mmCIF file of C-alpha atoms in Angstrom:
data_model
loop_
_atom_site.group_PDB
_atom_site.id
_atom_site.type_symbol
_atom_site.label_atom_id
_atom_site.label_comp_id
_atom_site.label_asym_id
_atom_site.label_seq_id
_atom_site.Cartn_x
_atom_site.Cartn_y
_atom_site.Cartn_z
ATOM 1 C CA MET N 104 93.105 40.976 172.956
ATOM 2 C CA ALA N 105 96.642 42.732 173.252
ATOM 3 C CA ARG N 106 98.622 45.582 171.478
ATOM 4 C CA LEU N 107 101.558 43.431 171.555
ATOM 5 C CA LYS N 108 102.232 39.758 171.240
ATOM 6 C CA LEU N 109 104.200 38.654 174.724
ATOM 7 C CA ASN N 110 107.563 37.620 172.643
ATOM 8 C CA LYS N 111 107.925 41.398 171.490
ATOM 9 C CA LEU N 112 106.255 42.802 174.913
ATOM 10 C CA GLU N 113 109.411 40.452 176.588
ATOM 11 C CA GLU N 114 111.909 41.789 173.913
ATOM 12 C CA TYR N 115 111.038 45.509 174.785
ATOM 13 C CA LEU N 116 111.316 44.581 177.984
ATOM 14 C CA SER N 117 114.302 43.365 178.166
ATOM 15 C CA SER N 118 115.944 46.785 177.717
ATOM 16 C CA VAL N 119 114.150 48.116 181.150
ATOM 17 C CA ASP N 120 117.802 48.815 183.482
ATOM 18 C CA GLY N 121 117.283 47.176 186.429
ATOM 19 C CA PHE N 122 119.132 48.033 190.385
ATOM 20 C CA GLU N 123 122.428 49.130 189.776
ATOM 21 C CA LYS N 124 123.178 47.958 193.289
ATOM 22 C CA PRO N 125 120.417 45.949 194.665
ATOM 23 C CA LYS N 126 119.384 46.932 198.584
ATOM 24 C CA ILE N 127 118.876 43.486 200.371
ATOM 25 C CA LEU N 128 116.789 44.810 203.570
ATOM 26 C CA LEU N 129 114.484 46.554 200.642
ATOM 27 C CA GLU N 130 114.653 42.844 199.292
ATOM 28 C CA GLN N 131 115.353 44.655 195.542
ATOM 29 C CA TYR N 132 115.391 41.301 193.275
ATOM 30 C CA PRO N 133 114.292 42.858 189.826
ATOM 31 C CA THR N 134 111.385 41.773 188.240
ATOM 32 C CA PRO N 135 112.514 40.063 184.882
ATOM 33 C CA PRO N 136 111.827 40.840 181.986
ATOM 34 C CA HIS N 137 109.920 37.225 181.326
ATOM 35 C CA ILE N 138 108.148 37.456 184.553
ATOM 36 C CA ALA N 139 106.766 41.073 184.008
ATOM 37 C CA ALA N 140 105.577 40.217 180.378
ATOM 38 C CA CYS N 141 103.863 37.039 181.364
ATOM 39 C CA MET N 142 102.447 38.964 184.357
ATOM 40 C CA VAL N 143 100.533 42.192 182.405
ATOM 41 C CA HIS N 144 100.560 40.069 179.015
ATOM 42 C CA HIS N 145 98.179 37.830 181.153
ATOM 43 C CA ILE N 146 96.431 40.207 183.148
ATOM 44 C CA GLN N 147 95.491 42.074 179.956
ATOM 45 C CA THR N 148 94.154 39.673 177.803
ATOM 46 C CA GLN N 149 92.507 37.280 180.631
ATOM 47 C CA HIS N 150 91.302 39.890 182.101
ATOM 48 C CA GLU N 151 91.073 43.742 179.569
ATOM 49 C CA ASP N 152 92.419 45.268 182.934
ATOM 50 C CA ILE N 153 95.516 47.521 181.489
ATOM 51 C CA GLU N 154 94.519 48.690 178.188
ATOM 52 C CA GLY N 155 93.209 52.100 178.582
ATOM 53 C CA LYS N 156 93.314 51.788 182.320
ATOM 54 C CA LEU N 157 94.592 53.980 185.291
ATOM 55 C CA VAL N 158 97.263 51.576 186.468
ATOM 56 C CA GLY N 159 99.237 52.016 189.977
ATOM 57 C CA ASP N 160 102.180 49.974 190.690
ATOM 58 C CA LEU N 161 103.238 49.548 194.409
ATOM 59 C CA GLY N 162 106.560 48.855 194.889
ATOM 60 C CA CYS N 163 107.654 49.862 191.534
ATOM 61 C CA GLY N 164 111.591 49.890 191.868
ATOM 62 C CA CYS N 165 113.188 50.362 188.376
ATOM 63 C CA GLY N 166 109.852 50.340 186.683
ATOM 64 C CA MET N 167 109.235 47.357 185.508
ATOM 65 C CA LEU N 168 105.222 46.336 185.542
ATOM 66 C CA SER N 169 104.901 50.314 185.138
ATOM 67 C CA ILE N 170 106.760 50.097 181.356
ATOM 68 C CA ALA N 171 105.137 46.777 180.782
ATOM 69 C CA SER N 172 101.412 48.067 181.458
ATOM 70 C CA HIS N 173 102.175 51.341 179.414
ATOM 71 C CA LEU N 174 103.352 49.181 175.906
ATOM 72 C CA LEU N 175 100.408 47.301 176.315
ATOM 73 C CA GLY N 176 98.476 50.438 176.804
ATOM 74 C CA ALA N 177 97.557 51.714 180.045
ATOM 75 C CA ASP N 178 96.256 55.426 179.423
ATOM 76 C CA LEU N 179 98.777 56.094 182.374
ATOM 77 C CA THR N 180 100.722 54.392 185.235
ATOM 78 C CA ILE N 181 101.531 55.652 188.225
ATOM 79 C CA GLY N 182 104.426 53.740 190.600
ATOM 80 C CA PHE N 183 105.527 54.773 193.745
ATOM 81 C CA GLU N 184 108.847 53.745 194.917
ATOM 82 C CA ILE N 185 110.469 54.096 198.975
ATOM 83 C CA ASP N 186 114.137 54.285 197.268
ATOM 84 C CA GLY N 187 115.953 56.977 195.573
ATOM 85 C CA ASP N 188 118.576 54.770 193.513
ATOM 86 C CA ALA N 189 115.934 52.761 192.210
ATOM 87 C CA ILE N 190 113.582 55.695 190.993
ATOM 88 C CA ASP N 191 116.709 57.519 189.090
ATOM 89 C CA VAL N 192 116.613 54.231 187.205
ATOM 90 C CA PHE N 193 112.727 54.357 186.370
ATOM 91 C CA ARG N 194 113.329 57.929 185.629
ATOM 92 C CA GLY N 195 115.582 56.951 183.357
ATOM 93 C CA ASN N 196 114.675 54.037 181.486
ATOM 94 C CA ILE N 197 111.304 56.136 181.182
ATOM 95 C CA ASP N 198 113.617 58.667 179.172
ATOM 96 C CA ASP N 199 115.389 56.518 177.266
ATOM 97 C CA MET N 200 111.942 55.067 176.508
ATOM 98 C CA GLU N 201 110.685 57.876 176.020
ATOM 99 C CA LEU N 202 107.359 56.823 177.554
ATOM 100 C CA PRO N 203 104.960 59.566 177.951
ATOM 101 C CA ASN N 204 102.220 58.372 180.229
ATOM 102 C CA VAL N 205 104.191 56.578 183.308
ATOM 103 C CA ASP N 206 104.695 58.515 186.444
ATOM 104 C CA CYS N 207 106.565 57.939 189.688
ATOM 105 C CA VAL N 208 105.984 59.126 193.385
ATOM 106 C CA ARG N 209 108.515 58.844 195.821
ATOM 107 C CA THR N 210 106.937 57.486 199.005
ATOM 108 C CA ASP N 211 106.480 54.645 201.813
ATOM 109 C CA VAL N 212 103.861 52.214 199.991
ATOM 110 C CA LEU N 213 103.710 51.325 203.977
ATOM 111 C CA GLN N 214 103.031 54.915 205.047
ATOM 112 C CA LEU N 215 100.239 54.980 203.016
ATOM 113 C CA GLN N 216 98.741 52.027 204.886
ATOM 114 C CA THR N 217 99.345 53.631 208.226
ATOM 115 C CA GLU N 218 98.973 57.291 207.888
ATOM 116 C CA GLY N 219 95.902 56.765 205.949
ATOM 117 C CA ILE N 220 94.918 56.608 202.531
ATOM 118 C CA GLY N 221 94.493 60.388 201.893
ATOM 119 C CA ARG N 222 93.239 60.936 198.463
ATOM 120 C CA TRP N 223 94.400 57.753 196.838
ATOM 121 C CA GLY N 224 91.514 55.794 197.919
ATOM 122 C CA LYS N 225 89.926 53.046 195.073
ATOM 123 C CA VAL N 226 91.337 55.785 191.857
ATOM 124 C CA PHE N 227 93.303 53.147 190.706
ATOM 125 C CA ASP N 228 91.463 51.058 188.484
ATOM 126 C CA THR N 229 93.961 48.395 188.719
ATOM 127 C CA ILE N 230 96.955 47.862 190.694
ATOM 128 C CA VAL N 231 100.162 45.651 190.043
ATOM 129 C CA MET N 232 102.985 44.633 191.777
ATOM 130 C CA ASN N 233 105.764 42.519 192.621
ATOM 131 C CA PRO N 234 106.250 43.064 196.720
ATOM 132 C CA PRO N 235 108.802 42.250 198.782
ATOM 133 C CA PHE N 236 108.302 38.557 200.007
ATOM 134 C CA GLY N 237 109.184 39.755 203.502
ATOM 135 C CA THR N 238 112.202 37.198 203.901
ATOM 136 C CA LYS N 239 114.813 40.254 205.191
ATOM 137 C CA HIS N 240 113.619 40.600 208.825
ATOM 138 C CA ASN N 241 109.991 42.217 207.602
ATOM 139 C CA ALA N 242 107.594 38.986 207.488
ATOM 140 C CA GLY N 243 104.348 40.129 206.291
ATOM 141 C CA ILE N 244 105.391 43.103 204.233
ATOM 142 C CA ASP N 245 103.857 41.723 201.263
ATOM 143 C CA MET N 246 100.164 41.496 203.276
ATOM 144 C CA GLN N 247 100.751 45.335 204.640
ATOM 145 C CA PHE N 248 101.346 46.341 200.818
ATOM 146 C CA LEU N 249 98.107 43.998 199.602
ATOM 147 C CA GLU N 250 96.181 45.733 201.974
ATOM 148 C CA VAL N 251 96.890 48.942 200.506
ATOM 149 C CA GLY N 252 96.753 47.872 196.975
ATOM 150 C CA LEU N 253 93.047 46.722 197.707
ATOM 151 C CA ALA N 254 92.423 50.373 199.083
ATOM 152 C CA LEU N 255 93.797 52.176 196.446
ATOM 153 C CA ALA N 256 92.006 50.045 193.566
ATOM 154 C CA SER N 257 88.712 50.435 192.481
ATOM 155 C CA GLY N 258 89.121 47.213 190.204
ATOM 156 C CA ALA N 259 91.898 44.228 190.416
ATOM 157 C CA VAL N 260 95.064 43.592 192.331
ATOM 158 C CA TYR N 261 97.406 41.694 190.887
ATOM 159 C CA SER N 262 100.210 40.661 192.946
ATOM 160 C CA LEU N 263 102.932 38.107 193.275
ATOM 161 C CA HIS N 264 103.888 36.415 196.402
ATOM 162 C CA LYS N 265 105.572 32.667 197.022
ATOM 163 C CA THR N 266 103.741 29.645 196.400
ATOM 164 C CA SER N 267 104.363 28.576 199.984
ATOM 165 C CA THR N 268 101.995 31.218 201.819
ATOM 166 C CA ARG N 269 99.435 30.161 199.464
ATOM 167 C CA ASP N 270 97.145 28.932 202.243
ATOM 168 C CA TYR N 271 97.758 31.869 204.722
ATOM 169 C CA ILE N 272 96.684 34.565 201.564
ATOM 170 C CA GLN N 273 93.786 32.866 201.313
ATOM 171 C CA LYS N 274 92.878 33.196 204.681
ATOM 172 C CA ARG N 275 93.860 36.760 204.801
ATOM 173 C CA CYS N 276 91.230 37.164 201.803
ATOM 174 C CA HIS N 277 88.561 35.930 204.072
ATOM 175 C CA LYS N 278 88.964 38.212 207.020
ATOM 176 C CA TRP N 279 89.132 41.500 204.853
ATOM 177 C CA ASN N 280 86.344 40.113 202.917
ATOM 178 C CA VAL N 281 87.961 39.941 199.194
ATOM 179 C CA LYS N 282 88.342 37.316 196.718
ATOM 180 C CA GLY N 283 91.958 35.699 195.566
ATOM 181 C CA LYS N 284 92.760 33.463 193.090
ATOM 182 C CA VAL N 285 95.517 31.968 191.494
ATOM 183 C CA VAL N 286 95.836 32.765 187.785
ATOM 184 C CA ALA N 287 99.240 31.336 186.794
ATOM 185 C CA GLU N 288 102.206 30.121 188.634
ATOM 186 C CA LEU N 289 105.671 30.726 187.632
ATOM 187 C CA ARG N 290 109.010 30.262 188.162
ATOM 188 C CA TYR N 291 110.832 32.664 189.599
ATOM 189 C CA ASN N 292 114.195 32.697 188.584
ATOM 190 C CA LEU N 293 116.554 34.636 191.001
ATOM 191 C CA ASP N 294 119.938 35.320 189.634
ATOM 192 C CA ALA N 295 122.940 35.546 191.966
ATOM 193 C CA SER N 296 121.794 39.166 192.959
ATOM 194 C CA TYR N 297 123.206 39.105 196.362
ATOM 195 C CA LYS N 298 126.899 37.495 197.785
ATOM 196 C CA PHE N 299 124.757 35.270 200.161
ATOM 197 C CA HIS N 300 123.836 33.087 196.978
ATOM 198 C CA LYS N 301 125.971 30.502 197.027
ATOM 199 C CA HIS N 302 124.358 29.361 193.760
ATOM 200 C CA LYS N 303 124.197 31.430 190.585
ATOM 201 C CA SER N 304 120.595 31.138 190.105
ATOM 202 C CA LYS N 305 117.478 29.358 191.675
ATOM 203 C CA ASP N 306 114.051 29.021 191.024
ATOM 204 C CA ILE N 307 111.579 30.031 193.178
ATOM 205 C CA GLU N 308 107.770 29.132 192.957
ATOM 206 C CA VAL N 309 105.620 31.965 192.680
ATOM 207 C CA ASP N 310 101.738 32.705 192.358
ATOM 208 C CA LEU N 311 100.234 35.440 190.467
ATOM 209 C CA TRP N 312 97.475 36.335 192.032
ATOM 210 C CA ARG N 313 94.211 38.626 190.770
ATOM 211 C CA PHE N 314 91.556 39.962 193.925
ATOM 212 C CA VAL N 315 89.137 41.923 193.845
ATOM 213 C CA HIS N 316 86.689 43.377 196.469
ATOM 214 C CA GLY N 317 84.344 40.965 197.996
ATOM 215 C CA ASP N 318 81.116 42.291 196.038
ATOM 216 C CA GLU N 319 82.445 41.616 192.776
ATOM 217 C CA THR N 320 83.034 38.091 191.554
ATOM 218 C CA ILE N 321 86.336 37.100 190.391
ATOM 219 C CA MET M 254 104.996 64.772 188.124
ATOM 220 C CA LYS M 255 101.708 64.945 185.760
ATOM 221 C CA LEU M 256 99.463 67.092 187.421
ATOM 222 C CA SER M 257 97.018 64.044 187.651
ATOM 223 C CA THR M 258 99.494 63.037 190.611
ATOM 224 C CA TYR M 259 99.536 66.287 191.965
ATOM 225 C CA ASN M 260 96.191 66.566 192.338
ATOM 226 C CA PHE M 261 95.853 63.318 194.585
ATOM 227 C CA LEU M 262 98.790 64.372 196.950
ATOM 228 C CA THR M 263 98.512 65.453 199.928
ATOM 229 C CA SER M 264 100.801 65.498 203.448
ATOM 230 C CA MET M 265 98.076 64.112 205.684
ATOM 231 C CA ALA M 266 100.517 61.724 206.797
ATOM 232 C CA ILE M 267 102.230 64.674 208.865
ATOM 233 C CA LYS M 268 101.789 64.301 212.297
ATOM 234 C CA GLY M 269 99.180 66.215 213.461
ATOM 235 C CA VAL M 270 98.156 67.522 210.085
ATOM 236 C CA LYS M 271 94.331 67.198 209.220
ATOM 237 C CA VAL M 272 93.652 67.869 205.602
ATOM 238 C CA GLY M 273 96.832 68.629 204.129
ATOM 239 C CA TYR M 274 95.258 69.597 201.122
ATOM 240 C CA PRO M 275 95.597 70.982 198.165
ATOM 241 C CA LEU M 276 99.438 71.107 198.302
ATOM 242 C CA LYS M 277 101.171 74.419 197.405
ATOM 243 C CA LEU M 278 102.596 74.177 194.132
ATOM 244 C CA THR M 279 105.507 76.108 193.167
ATOM 245 C CA ILE M 280 107.007 75.135 189.510
ATOM 246 C CA ASN M 281 110.735 76.492 188.222
ATOM 247 C CA LYS M 282 110.846 74.132 185.552
ATOM 248 C CA LYS M 283 108.259 72.310 183.420
ATOM 249 C CA ASP M 284 108.252 69.783 180.265
ATOM 250 C CA VAL M 285 105.661 69.520 177.677
ATOM 251 C CA VAL M 286 105.001 66.432 176.381
ATOM 252 C CA GLU M 287 102.457 64.774 173.723
ATOM 253 C CA THR M 288 100.141 62.022 174.464
ATOM 254 C CA GLU M 289 96.956 60.659 173.221
ATOM 255 C CA PHE M 290 94.111 62.130 173.600
ATOM 256 C CA ASN M 291 90.930 59.969 175.024
ATOM 257 C CA PRO M 292 88.140 61.570 176.245
ATOM 258 C CA THR M 293 86.641 58.427 177.903
ATOM 259 C CA PHE M 294 89.679 58.400 180.005
ATOM 260 C CA VAL M 295 89.699 62.010 180.812
ATOM 261 C CA GLU M 296 86.101 62.031 181.951
ATOM 262 C CA ARG M 297 86.173 58.384 183.504
ATOM 263 C CA LEU M 298 88.572 60.419 185.957
ATOM 264 C CA LEU M 299 87.056 63.536 186.590
ATOM 265 C CA PRO M 300 85.043 62.777 189.119
ATOM 266 C CA LYS M 301 88.067 61.668 191.593
ATOM 267 C CA LEU M 302 89.665 64.699 190.960
ATOM 268 C CA ASP M 303 89.118 67.964 193.014
ATOM 269 C CA TRP M 304 88.371 70.611 190.681
ATOM 270 C CA SER M 305 89.469 73.766 192.772
ATOM 271 C CA ALA M 306 92.811 71.829 192.257
ATOM 272 C CA VAL M 307 92.544 71.301 189.207
ATOM 273 C CA TYR M 308 92.413 75.214 188.857
ATOM 274 C CA GLY M 309 95.299 75.886 191.197
ATOM 275 C CA ALA M 310 97.658 73.854 189.302
ATOM 276 C CA ALA M 311 96.565 75.627 186.173
ATOM 277 C CA GLN M 312 97.300 78.726 187.710
ATOM 278 C CA VAL M 313 100.552 77.683 188.312
ATOM 279 C CA ALA M 314 100.960 76.023 185.029
ATOM 280 C CA GLU M 315 100.243 79.166 183.291
ATOM 281 C CA LEU M 316 97.163 77.337 181.369
ATOM 282 C CA ALA M 317 94.113 79.222 184.195
ATOM 283 C CA ASP M 318 92.552 80.714 180.806
ATOM 284 C CA ASP M 319 92.028 77.499 179.277
ATOM 285 C CA ILE M 320 90.287 76.169 182.488
ATOM 286 C CA PRO M 321 87.032 78.084 184.137
ATOM 287 C CA ALA M 322 87.338 78.164 188.224
ATOM 288 C CA VAL M 323 83.825 76.224 188.788
ATOM 289 C CA GLN M 324 83.495 72.997 187.021
ATOM 290 C CA PRO M 325 81.100 73.313 184.267
ATOM 291 C CA GLU M 326 78.128 70.527 184.239
ATOM 292 C CA ASN M 327 77.924 68.365 181.252
ATOM 293 C CA ILE M 328 81.965 68.276 180.683
ATOM 294 C CA ALA M 329 81.436 64.993 178.692
ATOM 295 C CA GLU M 330 79.583 66.844 175.826
ATOM 296 C CA ASN M 331 82.482 69.766 175.712
ATOM 297 C CA GLU M 332 84.955 67.866 173.528
ATOM 298 C CA LEU M 333 87.478 70.836 173.444
ATOM 299 C CA LEU M 334 87.444 71.125 177.242
ATOM 300 C CA LEU M 335 88.292 67.791 177.511
ATOM 301 C CA GLN M 336 91.520 68.408 175.291
ATOM 302 C CA LYS M 337 92.392 71.340 177.503
ATOM 303 C CA LEU M 338 92.218 68.678 179.987
ATOM 304 C CA HIS M 339 94.219 66.029 178.958
ATOM 305 C CA HIS M 340 96.227 68.769 178.157
ATOM 306 C CA LEU M 341 96.968 70.207 181.757
ATOM 307 C CA LEU M 342 96.634 67.034 183.642
ATOM 308 C CA PHE M 343 98.989 64.402 181.316
ATOM 309 C CA GLU M 344 100.989 66.612 178.787
ATOM 310 C CA VAL M 345 102.769 68.817 181.384
ATOM 311 C CA ASP M 346 105.748 67.305 183.048
ATOM 312 C CA VAL M 347 106.611 69.379 186.377
ATOM 313 C CA ILE M 348 110.505 68.095 185.778
ATOM 314 C CA GLU M 349 111.682 70.923 188.867
ATOM 315 C CA GLY M 350 110.121 72.275 191.908
ATOM 316 C CA GLN M 351 107.942 72.309 194.946
ATOM 317 C CA LEU M 352 104.952 71.123 197.073
ATOM 318 C CA GLU M 353 104.327 73.057 200.444
ATOM 319 C CA CYS M 354 102.343 71.450 203.423
ATOM 320 C CA PRO M 355 99.217 73.901 203.573
ATOM 321 C CA GLU M 356 98.910 73.501 207.492
ATOM 322 C CA THR M 357 102.848 72.880 208.592
ATOM 323 C CA GLY M 358 104.898 74.344 205.322
ATOM 324 C CA ARG M 359 106.786 71.407 205.499
ATOM 325 C CA VAL M 360 108.448 71.445 201.997
ATOM 326 C CA PHE M 361 108.282 68.376 199.724
ATOM 327 C CA PRO M 362 111.023 69.074 196.737
ATOM 328 C CA ILE M 363 109.924 67.837 192.992
ATOM 329 C CA ALA M 364 113.111 66.794 191.614
ATOM 330 C CA ASP M 365 114.481 65.386 188.085
ATOM 331 C CA GLY M 366 110.598 64.984 187.712
ATOM 332 C CA ILE M 367 109.671 63.061 191.302
ATOM 333 C CA PRO M 368 107.983 64.516 194.096
ATOM 334 C CA ASN M 369 109.531 63.035 197.453
ATOM 335 C CA MET M 370 106.842 62.445 199.733
ATOM 336 C CA LEU M 371 108.759 60.835 202.003
ATOM 337 C CA LEU M 372 108.933 61.575 205.811
ATOM 338 C CA ASN M 373 111.475 61.303 208.690
ATOM 339 C CA GLU M 374 110.524 59.294 211.281
ATOM 340 C CA ASP M 375 109.966 62.139 213.671
ATOM 341 C CA GLU M 376 107.928 63.870 211.567
ATOM 342 C CA VAL M 377 104.581 60.970 211.620
#
């Protein structure tokens, strides 16, 4: 069960502000309200991994997934983001919508990976993320985000990845002793956020994955 | 920044730092926001927290009278304490302040409610 219907959730999320000036190197594509609503609604209704949970959002940007999680009843959501401008918008969204249970830390998610997870290991019930897809001279960054997500989660990790990388991700799961499953296929409509996008908007096929640690059943 | 979030932050990513915990907290400005009390959630979070850092945060937030210095047993049965922990961990929002690495003295500023844990390349 979810406390909001899908269309209501999407309606609320449509008032979330996005990036003012998206940064290409950080692959700041906003998560569209429709995608965020479908993703988080699915996570709650099919797996009950949002309501009453401690949720982490890696590379939270302007907070779309954090806010969606909060609206579906997460007890506390903590977003992690490297970019100060995105965080300013995130904070503005939290204040405008008066969301009391959403927190944010400015940090480099990859630094968490390379320098040790510190005290964050297995802290979160659920991790949600829309990682950079790794198409801008940073190949593999989505896998690095995923590795951090798995270290931070005691429960499931939900993440969006390009459908074209499906086989590769499955192999990685095997290597990491992680169980991964595509739970939804989405069409990610990228508005022409950057100047080099020639077409007005373009659909990209994206998978919503659910990952759990190897000793659990998916 | 909620004080629950504070409990998990370290400066371990700084080169040469071994523990980097707990960070020395200074609060210059704070807000209090009311949130729904869910005793089960507080209870489930407790084993993940470091009690001495919880107590340290309570002292800085001027709520030390509410929180015992040593973690009592059977907190689950003590609803009043769970409520006080809920208030300390989820309702106090640090707006302006800083976190200081106990080993190097490196300061991480907290501005507009966001702790900035980013390090420069030469620090990692």
